[in-house]
Coordinates of N, CA and C in Angstrom, one line a residue:
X1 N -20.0 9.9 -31.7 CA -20.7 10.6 -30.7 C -20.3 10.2 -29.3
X2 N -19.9 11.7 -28.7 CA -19.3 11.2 -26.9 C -20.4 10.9 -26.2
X3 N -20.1 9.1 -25.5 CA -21.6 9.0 -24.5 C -20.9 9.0 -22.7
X4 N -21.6 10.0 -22.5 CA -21.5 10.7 -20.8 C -22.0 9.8 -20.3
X5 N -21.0 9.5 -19.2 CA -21.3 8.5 -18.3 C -21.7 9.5 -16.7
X6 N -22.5 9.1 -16.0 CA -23.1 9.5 -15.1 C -23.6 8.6 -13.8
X7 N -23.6 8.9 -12.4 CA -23.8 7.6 -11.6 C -25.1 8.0 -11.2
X8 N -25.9 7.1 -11.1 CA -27.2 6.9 -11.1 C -27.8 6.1 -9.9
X9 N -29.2 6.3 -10.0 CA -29.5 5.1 -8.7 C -29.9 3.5 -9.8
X10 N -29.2 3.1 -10.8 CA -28.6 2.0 -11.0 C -26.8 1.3 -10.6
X11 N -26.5 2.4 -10.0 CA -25.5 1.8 -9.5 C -25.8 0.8 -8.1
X12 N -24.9 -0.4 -8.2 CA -25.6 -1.1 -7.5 C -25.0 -0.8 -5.9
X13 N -25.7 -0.8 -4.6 CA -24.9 -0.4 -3.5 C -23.8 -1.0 -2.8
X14 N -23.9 -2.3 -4.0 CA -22.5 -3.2 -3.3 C -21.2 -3.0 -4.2
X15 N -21.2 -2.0 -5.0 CA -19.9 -2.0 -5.8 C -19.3 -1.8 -5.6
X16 N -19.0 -1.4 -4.0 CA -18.0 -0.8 -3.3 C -17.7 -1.2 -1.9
X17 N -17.0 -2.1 -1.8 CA -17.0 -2.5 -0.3 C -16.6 -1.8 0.9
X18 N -17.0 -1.5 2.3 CA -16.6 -1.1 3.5 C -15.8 -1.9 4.1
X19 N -15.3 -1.1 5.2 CA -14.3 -1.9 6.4 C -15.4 -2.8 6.9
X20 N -16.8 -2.4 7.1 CA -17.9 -3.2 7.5 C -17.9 -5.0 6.4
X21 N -17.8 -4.6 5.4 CA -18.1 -5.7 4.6 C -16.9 -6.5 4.4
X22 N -15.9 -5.8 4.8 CA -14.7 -6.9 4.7 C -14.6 -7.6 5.8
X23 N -14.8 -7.1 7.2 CA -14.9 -7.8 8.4 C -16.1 -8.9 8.0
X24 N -17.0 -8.1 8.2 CA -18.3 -9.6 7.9 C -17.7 -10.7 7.2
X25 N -16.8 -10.6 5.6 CA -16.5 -11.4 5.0 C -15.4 -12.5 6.0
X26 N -14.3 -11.5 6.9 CA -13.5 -12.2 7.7 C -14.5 -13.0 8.7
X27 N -15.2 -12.9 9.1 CA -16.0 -13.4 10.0 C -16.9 -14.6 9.7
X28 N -17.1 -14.3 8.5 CA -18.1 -15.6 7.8 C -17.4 -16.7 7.1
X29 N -16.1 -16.3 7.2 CA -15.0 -17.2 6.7 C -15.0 -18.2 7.9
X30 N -14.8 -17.8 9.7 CA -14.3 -19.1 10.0 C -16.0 -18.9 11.0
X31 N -17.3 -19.1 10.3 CA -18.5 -19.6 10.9 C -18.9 -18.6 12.0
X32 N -18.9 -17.1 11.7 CA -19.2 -16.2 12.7 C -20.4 -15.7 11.9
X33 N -21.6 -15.2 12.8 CA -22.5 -14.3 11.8 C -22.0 -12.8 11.7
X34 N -22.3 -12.4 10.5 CA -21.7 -10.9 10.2 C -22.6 -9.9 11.6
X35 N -22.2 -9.0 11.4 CA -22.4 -7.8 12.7 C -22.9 -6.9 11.8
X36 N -23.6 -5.9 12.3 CA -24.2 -4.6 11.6 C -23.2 -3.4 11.8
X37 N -22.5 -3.4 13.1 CA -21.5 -2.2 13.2 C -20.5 -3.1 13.8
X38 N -19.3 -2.0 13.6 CA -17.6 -2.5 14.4 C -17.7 -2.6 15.3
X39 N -18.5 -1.7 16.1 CA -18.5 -0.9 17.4 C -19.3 -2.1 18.2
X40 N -19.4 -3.0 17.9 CA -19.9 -4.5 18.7 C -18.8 -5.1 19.7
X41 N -19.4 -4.9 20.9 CA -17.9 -5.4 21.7 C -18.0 -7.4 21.1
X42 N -17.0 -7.6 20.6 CA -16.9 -8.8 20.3 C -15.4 -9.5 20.1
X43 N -15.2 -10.1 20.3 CA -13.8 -10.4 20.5 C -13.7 -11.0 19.0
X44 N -14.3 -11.5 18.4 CA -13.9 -12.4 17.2 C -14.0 -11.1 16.5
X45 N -15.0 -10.2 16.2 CA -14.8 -8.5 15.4 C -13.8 -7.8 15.9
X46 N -13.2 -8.0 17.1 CA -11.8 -7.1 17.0 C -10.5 -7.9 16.9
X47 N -10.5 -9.3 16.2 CA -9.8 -10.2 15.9 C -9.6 -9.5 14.2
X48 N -11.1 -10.1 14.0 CA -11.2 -9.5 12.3 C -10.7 -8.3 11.7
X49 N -11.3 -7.2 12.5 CA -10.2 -5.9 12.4 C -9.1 -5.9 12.5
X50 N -8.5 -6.1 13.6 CA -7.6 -6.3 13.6 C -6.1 -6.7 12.4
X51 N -7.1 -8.2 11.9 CA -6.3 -8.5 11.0 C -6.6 -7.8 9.4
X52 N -7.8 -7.4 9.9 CA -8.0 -6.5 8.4 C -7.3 -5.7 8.0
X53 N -6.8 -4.5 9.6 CA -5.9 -3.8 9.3 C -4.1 -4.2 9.2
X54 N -4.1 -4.7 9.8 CA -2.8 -5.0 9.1 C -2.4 -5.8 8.3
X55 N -3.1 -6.9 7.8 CA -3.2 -7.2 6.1 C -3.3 -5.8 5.5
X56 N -4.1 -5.0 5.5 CA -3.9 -3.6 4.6 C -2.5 -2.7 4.5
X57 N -1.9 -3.1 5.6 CA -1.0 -2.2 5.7 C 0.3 -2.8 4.9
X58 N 0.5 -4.1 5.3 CA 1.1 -5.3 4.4 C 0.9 -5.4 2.8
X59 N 0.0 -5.1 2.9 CA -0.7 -5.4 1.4 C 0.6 -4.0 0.5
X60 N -0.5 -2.6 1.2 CA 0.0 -1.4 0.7 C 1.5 -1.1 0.7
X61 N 2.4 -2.1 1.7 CA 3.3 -1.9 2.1 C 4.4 -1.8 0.6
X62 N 3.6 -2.7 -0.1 CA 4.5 -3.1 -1.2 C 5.0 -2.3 -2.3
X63 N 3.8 -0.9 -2.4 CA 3.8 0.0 -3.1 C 3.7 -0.1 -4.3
X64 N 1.9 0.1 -4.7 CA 1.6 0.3 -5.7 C 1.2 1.4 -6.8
X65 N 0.8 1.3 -7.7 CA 0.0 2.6 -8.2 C -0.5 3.3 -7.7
X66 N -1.8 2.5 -6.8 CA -2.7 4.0 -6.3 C -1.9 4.5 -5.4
X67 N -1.2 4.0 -4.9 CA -0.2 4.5 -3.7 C 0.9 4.9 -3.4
X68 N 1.8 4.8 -5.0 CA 2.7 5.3 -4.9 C 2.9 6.5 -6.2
X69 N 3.5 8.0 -5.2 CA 3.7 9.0 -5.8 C 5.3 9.1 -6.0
X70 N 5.5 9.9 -6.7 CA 7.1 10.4 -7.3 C 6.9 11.8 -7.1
X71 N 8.5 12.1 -7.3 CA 8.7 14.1 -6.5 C 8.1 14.2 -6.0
X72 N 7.6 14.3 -4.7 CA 6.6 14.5 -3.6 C 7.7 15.8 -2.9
X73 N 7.4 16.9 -2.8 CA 8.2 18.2 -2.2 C 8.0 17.6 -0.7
X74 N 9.4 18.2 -0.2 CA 9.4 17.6 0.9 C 10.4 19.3 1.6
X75 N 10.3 19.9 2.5 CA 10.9 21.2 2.7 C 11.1 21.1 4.4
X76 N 12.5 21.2 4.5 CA 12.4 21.3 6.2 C 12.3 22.4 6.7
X77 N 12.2 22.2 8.0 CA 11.4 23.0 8.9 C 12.6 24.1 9.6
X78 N 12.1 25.1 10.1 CA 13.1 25.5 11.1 C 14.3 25.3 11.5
X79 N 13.9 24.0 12.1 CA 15.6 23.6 12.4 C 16.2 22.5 11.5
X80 N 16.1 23.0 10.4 CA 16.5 22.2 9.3 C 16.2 20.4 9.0
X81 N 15.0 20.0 9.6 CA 14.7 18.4 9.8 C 13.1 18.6 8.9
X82 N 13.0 17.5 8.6 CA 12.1 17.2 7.6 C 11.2 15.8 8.7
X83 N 9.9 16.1 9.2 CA 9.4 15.1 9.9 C 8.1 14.4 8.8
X84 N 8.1 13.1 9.2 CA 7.3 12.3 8.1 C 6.1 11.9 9.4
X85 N 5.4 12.3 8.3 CA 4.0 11.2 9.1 C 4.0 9.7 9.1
X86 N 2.8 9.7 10.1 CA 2.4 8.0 10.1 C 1.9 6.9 8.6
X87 N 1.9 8.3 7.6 CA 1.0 7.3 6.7 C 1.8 7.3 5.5
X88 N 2.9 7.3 6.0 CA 4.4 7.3 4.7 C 4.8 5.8 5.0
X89 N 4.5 4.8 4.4 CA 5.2 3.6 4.5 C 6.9 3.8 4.0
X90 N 6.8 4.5 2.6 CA 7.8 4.2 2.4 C 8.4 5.2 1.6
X91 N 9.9 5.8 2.0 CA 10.2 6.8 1.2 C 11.7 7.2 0.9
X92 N 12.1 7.5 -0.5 CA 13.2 7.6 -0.6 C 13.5 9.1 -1.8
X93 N 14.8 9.6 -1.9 CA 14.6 10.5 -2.7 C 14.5 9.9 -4.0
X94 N 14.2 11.2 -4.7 CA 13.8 10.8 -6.1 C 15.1 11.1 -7.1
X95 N 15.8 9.8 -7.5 CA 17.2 9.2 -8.4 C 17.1 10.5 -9.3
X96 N 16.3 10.9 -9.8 CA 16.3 11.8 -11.1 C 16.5 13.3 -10.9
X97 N 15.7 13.9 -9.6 CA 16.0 15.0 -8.9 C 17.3 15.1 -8.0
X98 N 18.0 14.1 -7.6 CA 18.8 14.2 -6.7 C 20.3 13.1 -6.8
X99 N 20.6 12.5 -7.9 CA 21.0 11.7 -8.3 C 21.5 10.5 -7.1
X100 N 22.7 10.6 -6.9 CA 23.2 9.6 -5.5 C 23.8 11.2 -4.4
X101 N 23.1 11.9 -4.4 CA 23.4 12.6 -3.3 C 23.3 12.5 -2.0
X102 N 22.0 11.7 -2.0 CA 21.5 11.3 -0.2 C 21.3 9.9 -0.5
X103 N 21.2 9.3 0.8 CA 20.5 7.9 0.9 C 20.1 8.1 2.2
X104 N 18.6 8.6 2.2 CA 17.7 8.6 3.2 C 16.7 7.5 3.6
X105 N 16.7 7.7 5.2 CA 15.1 6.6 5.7 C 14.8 7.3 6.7
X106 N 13.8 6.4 7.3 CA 12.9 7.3 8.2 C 13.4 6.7 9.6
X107 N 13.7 7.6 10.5 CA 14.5 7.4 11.8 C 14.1 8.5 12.7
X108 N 13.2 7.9 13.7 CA 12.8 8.5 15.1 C 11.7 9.5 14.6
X109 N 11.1 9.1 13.4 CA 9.7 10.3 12.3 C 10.5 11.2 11.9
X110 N 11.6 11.2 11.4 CA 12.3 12.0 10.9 C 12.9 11.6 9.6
X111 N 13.3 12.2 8.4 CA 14.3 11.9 7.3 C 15.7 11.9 7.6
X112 N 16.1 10.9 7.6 CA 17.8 10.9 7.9 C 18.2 10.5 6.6
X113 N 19.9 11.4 7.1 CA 20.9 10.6 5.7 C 21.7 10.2 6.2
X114 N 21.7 8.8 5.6 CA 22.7 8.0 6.1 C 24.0 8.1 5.6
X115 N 24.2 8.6 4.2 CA 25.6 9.7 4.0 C 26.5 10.9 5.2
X116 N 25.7 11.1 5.4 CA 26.0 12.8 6.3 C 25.8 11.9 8.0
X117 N 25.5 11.4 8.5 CA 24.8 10.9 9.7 C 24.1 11.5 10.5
X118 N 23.2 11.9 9.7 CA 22.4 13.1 10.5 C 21.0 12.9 9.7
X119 N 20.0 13.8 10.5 CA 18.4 14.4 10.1 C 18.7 15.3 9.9
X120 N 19.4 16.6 10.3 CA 19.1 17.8 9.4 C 20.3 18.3 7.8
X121 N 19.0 18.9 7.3 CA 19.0 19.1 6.2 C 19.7 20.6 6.3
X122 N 20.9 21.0 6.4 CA 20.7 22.6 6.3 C 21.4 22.9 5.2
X123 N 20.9 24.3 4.2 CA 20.9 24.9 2.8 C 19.9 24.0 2.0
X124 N 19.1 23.9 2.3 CA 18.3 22.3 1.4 C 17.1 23.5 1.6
X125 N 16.5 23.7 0.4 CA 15.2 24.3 0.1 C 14.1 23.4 0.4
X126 N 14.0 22.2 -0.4 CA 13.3 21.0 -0.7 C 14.1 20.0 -1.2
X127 N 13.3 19.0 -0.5 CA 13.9 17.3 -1.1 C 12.6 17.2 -2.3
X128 N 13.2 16.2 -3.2 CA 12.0 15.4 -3.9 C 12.0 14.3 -3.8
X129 N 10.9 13.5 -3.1 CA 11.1 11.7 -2.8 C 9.7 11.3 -3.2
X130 N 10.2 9.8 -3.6 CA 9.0 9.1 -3.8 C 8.5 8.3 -3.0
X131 N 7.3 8.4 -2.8 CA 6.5 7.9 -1.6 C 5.5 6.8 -1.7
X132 N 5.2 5.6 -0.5 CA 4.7 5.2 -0.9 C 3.2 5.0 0.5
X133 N 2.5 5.6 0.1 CA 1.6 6.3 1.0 C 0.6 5.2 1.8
X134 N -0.1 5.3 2.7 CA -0.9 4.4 3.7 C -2.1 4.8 3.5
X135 N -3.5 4.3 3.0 CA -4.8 4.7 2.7 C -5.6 4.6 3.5
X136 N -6.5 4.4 4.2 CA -8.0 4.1 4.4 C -8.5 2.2 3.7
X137 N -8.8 1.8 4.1 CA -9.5 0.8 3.5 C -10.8 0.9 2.4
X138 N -11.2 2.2 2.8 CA -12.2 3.1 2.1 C -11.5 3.5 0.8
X139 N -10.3 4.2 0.7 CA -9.6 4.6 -0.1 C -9.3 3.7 -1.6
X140 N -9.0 2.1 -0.7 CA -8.4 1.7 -2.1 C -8.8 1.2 -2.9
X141 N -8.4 0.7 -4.0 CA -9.1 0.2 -5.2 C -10.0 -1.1 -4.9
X142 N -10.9 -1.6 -5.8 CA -11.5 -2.3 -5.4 C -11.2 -4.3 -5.3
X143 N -10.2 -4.5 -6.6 CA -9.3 -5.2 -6.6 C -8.4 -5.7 -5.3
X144 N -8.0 -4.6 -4.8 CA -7.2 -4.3 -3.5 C -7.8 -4.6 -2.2
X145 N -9.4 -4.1 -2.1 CA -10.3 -4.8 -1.3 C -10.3 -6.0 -1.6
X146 N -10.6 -6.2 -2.7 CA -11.1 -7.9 -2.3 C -10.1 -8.6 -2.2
X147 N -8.5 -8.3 -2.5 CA -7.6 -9.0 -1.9 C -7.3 -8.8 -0.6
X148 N -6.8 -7.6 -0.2 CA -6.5 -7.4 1.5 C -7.8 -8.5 2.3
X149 N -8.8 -8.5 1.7 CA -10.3 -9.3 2.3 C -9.8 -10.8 2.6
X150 N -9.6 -11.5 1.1 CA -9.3 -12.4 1.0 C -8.0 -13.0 2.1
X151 N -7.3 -12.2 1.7 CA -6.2 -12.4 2.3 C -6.3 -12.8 3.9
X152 N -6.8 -11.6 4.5 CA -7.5 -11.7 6.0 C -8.0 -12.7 6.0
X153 N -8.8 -13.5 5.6 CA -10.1 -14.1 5.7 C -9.0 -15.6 6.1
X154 N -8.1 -15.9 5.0 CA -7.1 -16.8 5.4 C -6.6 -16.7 6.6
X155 N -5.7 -15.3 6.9 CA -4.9 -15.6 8.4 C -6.0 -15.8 9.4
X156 N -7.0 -15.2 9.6 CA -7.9 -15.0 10.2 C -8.5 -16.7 10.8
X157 N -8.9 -17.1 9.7 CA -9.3 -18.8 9.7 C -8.4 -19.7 10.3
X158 N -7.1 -19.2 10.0 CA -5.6 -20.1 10.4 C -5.2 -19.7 12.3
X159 N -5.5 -18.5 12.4 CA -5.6 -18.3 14.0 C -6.9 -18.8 14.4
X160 N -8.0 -18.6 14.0 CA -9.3 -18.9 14.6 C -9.6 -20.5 14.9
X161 N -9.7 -20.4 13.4 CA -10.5 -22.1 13.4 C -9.3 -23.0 13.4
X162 N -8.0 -22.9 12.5 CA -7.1 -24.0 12.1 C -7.2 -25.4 11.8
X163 N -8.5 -25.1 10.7 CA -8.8 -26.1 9.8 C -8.1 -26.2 8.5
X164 N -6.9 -27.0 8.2 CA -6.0 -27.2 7.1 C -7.2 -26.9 5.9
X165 N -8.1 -27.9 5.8 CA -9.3 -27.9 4.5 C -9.5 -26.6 4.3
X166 N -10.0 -26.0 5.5 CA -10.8 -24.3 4.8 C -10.1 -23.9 4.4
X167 N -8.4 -23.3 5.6 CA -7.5 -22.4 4.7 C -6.8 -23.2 3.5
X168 N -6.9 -24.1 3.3 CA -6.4 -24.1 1.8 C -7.5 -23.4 0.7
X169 N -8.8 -23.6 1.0 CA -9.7 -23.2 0.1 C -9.4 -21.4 0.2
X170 N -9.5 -20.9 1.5 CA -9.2 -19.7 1.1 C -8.1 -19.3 0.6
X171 N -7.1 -20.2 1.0 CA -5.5 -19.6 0.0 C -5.9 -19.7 -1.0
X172 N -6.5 -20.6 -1.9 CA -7.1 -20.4 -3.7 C -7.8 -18.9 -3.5
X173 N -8.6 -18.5 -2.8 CA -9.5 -17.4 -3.2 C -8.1 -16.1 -3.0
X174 N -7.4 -16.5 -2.1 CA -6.3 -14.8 -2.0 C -5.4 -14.9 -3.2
X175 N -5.1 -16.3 -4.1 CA -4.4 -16.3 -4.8 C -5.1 -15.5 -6.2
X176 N -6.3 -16.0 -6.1 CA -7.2 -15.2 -7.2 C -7.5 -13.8 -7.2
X177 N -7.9 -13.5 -5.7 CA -7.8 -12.0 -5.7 C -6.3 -11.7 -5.9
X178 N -5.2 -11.7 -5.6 CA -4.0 -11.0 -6.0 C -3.6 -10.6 -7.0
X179 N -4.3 -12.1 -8.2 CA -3.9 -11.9 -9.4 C -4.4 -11.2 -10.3
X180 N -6.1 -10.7 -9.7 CA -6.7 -9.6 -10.3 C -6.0 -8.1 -9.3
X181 N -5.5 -8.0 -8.5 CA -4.6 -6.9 -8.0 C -3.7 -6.5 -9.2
X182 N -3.0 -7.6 -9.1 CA -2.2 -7.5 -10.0 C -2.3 -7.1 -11.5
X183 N -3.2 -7.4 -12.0 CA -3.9 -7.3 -13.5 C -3.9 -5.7 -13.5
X184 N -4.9 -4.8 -12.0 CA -5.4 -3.8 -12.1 C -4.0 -2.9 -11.9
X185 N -3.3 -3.4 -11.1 CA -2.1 -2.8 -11.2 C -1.2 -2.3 -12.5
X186 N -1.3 -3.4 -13.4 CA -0.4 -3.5 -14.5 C -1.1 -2.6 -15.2
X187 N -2.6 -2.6 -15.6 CA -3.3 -1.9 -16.7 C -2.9 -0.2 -16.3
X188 N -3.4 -0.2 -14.5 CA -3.3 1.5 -14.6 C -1.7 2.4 -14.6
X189 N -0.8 1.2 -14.4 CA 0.5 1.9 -14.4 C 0.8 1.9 -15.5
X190 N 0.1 1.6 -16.5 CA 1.1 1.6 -17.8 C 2.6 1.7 -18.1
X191 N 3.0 0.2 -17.3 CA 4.6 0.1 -17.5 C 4.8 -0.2 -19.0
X192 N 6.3 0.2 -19.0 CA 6.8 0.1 -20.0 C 8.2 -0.3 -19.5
X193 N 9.1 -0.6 -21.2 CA 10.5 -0.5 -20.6 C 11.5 0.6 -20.6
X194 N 11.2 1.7 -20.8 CA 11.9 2.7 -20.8 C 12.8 3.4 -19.4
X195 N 13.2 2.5 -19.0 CA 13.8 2.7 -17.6 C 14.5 4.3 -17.5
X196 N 14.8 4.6 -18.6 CA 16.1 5.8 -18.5 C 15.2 7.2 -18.2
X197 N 13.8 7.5 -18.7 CA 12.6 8.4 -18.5 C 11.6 8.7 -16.9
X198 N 12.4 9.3 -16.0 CA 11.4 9.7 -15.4 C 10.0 10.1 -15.3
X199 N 10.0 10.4 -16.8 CA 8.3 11.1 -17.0 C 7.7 9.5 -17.2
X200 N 7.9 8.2 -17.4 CA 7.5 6.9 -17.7 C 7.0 6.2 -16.7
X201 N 6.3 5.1 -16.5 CA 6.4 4.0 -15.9 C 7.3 3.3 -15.7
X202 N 8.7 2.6 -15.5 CA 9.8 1.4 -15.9 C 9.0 0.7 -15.0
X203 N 9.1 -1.0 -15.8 CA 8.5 -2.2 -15.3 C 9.8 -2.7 -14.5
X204 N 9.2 -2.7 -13.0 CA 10.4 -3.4 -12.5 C 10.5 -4.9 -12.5
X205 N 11.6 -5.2 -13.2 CA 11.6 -6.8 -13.6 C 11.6 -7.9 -12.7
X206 N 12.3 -7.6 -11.3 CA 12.6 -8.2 -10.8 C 12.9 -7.4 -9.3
X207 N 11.8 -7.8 -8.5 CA 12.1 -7.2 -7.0 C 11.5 -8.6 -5.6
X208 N 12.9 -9.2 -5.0 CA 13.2 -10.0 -4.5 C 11.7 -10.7 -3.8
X209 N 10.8 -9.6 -3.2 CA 10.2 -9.8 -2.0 C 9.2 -10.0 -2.6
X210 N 9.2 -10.1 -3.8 CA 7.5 -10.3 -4.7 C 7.6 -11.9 -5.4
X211 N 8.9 -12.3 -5.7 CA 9.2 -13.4 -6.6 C 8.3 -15.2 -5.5
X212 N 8.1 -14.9 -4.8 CA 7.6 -16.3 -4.4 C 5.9 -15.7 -4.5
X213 N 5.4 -14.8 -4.5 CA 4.4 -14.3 -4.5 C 3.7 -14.7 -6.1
X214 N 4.1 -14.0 -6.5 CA 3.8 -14.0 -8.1 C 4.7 -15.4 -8.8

C-alpha cells in the first residue's frame, strides 16, 4: 500500500534554515547576541553577511548537483554574442553536443572562444553548455546550509575574535558539515562509472582543487 506523504503543521519550523539563522549562527559563534532582522545597522551583522555570502558563493563555486545543469540552450542574440548573467559561476560547452569545437569562458559577460578569438558566434543557432549556477541561500540544500554556516562561522571567528581554541573547534564543526555535503551530494547524483554516457552521472575521480579538502 502507497503511503502519501503530506506537509503538515507537524513539520517542525526549524527544518529549514534562513539567511536570518545562518547569520545569528555566525554571530553566536564569536559571543554576539543573535538579531531579529538583517536590516540592523550593525557592523558585526554586516561582517556576518557579508561573510555568509561569499562563503556561499565559494562553496557553490565548486559545482554541485543542485547546481549543476548539462545542455543548458544557450542562442545568440542579434549580433551574434551570447551574454551570461551574474548567476552563472561556471560554464563551458557541453563535450557530447559539441565535441572539441569551441573552448569557451566568460569575458567582459560575454561567451568567448578562445579558438576563434572572439564573442561572436555567427551561423550558431544554439550552444549547449553546462552550467554551474549561483542560488539564493534560501535555495540550497539543507546540508549546504549548514555547511556554508559552519564554514562562515570559522572565518568569521578568525577575523573577529582570533582565538586559535574556538576556531579550531569550529574547523571540527565545518569539517563535519562538509562531510555530510558531501554524503548528500554523492546519494542525489547517483555517480557511477560510466564515463562514456552523457545520459549518466561519471564520478569524477580526481579534481585537483578538492583533493586537500576531502
Amino acid at each position: 500500500m502507497a503511503t502519501t506523504v503530506t506537509s503538515g503543521s507537524t513539520t517542525p519550523s526549524y527544518a529549514s534554515s534562513t539567511e536570518l539563522d545562518a547569520v545569528n549562527s555566525v554571530l553566536m559563534s564569536v559571543g554576539e547576541s543573535p538579531v531579529n532582522t538583517l536590516s540592523t545597522k550593525s557592523p558585526e551583522v554586516a561582517i556576518a553577511q557579508t561573510t555568509l555570502r561569499q562563503v556561499s558563493r565559494e562553496v557553490q563555486s565548486e559545482g554541485w548537483v543542485f547546481n549543476t545543469e548539462y545542455e543548458v540552450e544557450f542562442c545568440p542574440d542579434q549580433n551574434d554574442q551570447i551574454q551570461l548573467n551574474d548567476s552563472i559561476l561556471q560554464v563551458d560547452v557541453n563535450k557530447y553536443r559539441h565535441h572539441d569545437g569551441y573552448d569557451v569562458v566568460r569575458k567582459t559577460g560575454f561567451l568567448y572562444d578562445r579558438y576563434e578569438k572572439t564573442n561572436k558566434f555567427e551561423g550558431v543557432d544554439k550552444l549547449y553548455c553546462d552550467v554551474v549556477w549561483m542560488f539564493d541561500f534560501a535555495d540550497c540544500p539543507q546540508p549546504f546550509k549548514d555547511y556554508i554556516t559552519a564554514r562562515s562561522a570559522r572565518i568569521a571567528a578568525t577575523r573577529m575574535v582570533n582565538d586559535p581554541e574556538s576556531t579550531k573547534l569550529l574547523q571540527d564543526d565545518e569539517l563535519i558539515a562538509r562531510s555530510t555535503a558531501i554524503e548528500y551530494d554523492t546519494r542525489q547524483a547517483d555517480y557511477n562509472v560510466f564515463t562514456s554516457n552523457r545520459l549518466r552521472q561519471p564520478y569524477t575521480s580526481y579534481t585537483p582543487f578538492k583533493v586537500l579538502n576531502r
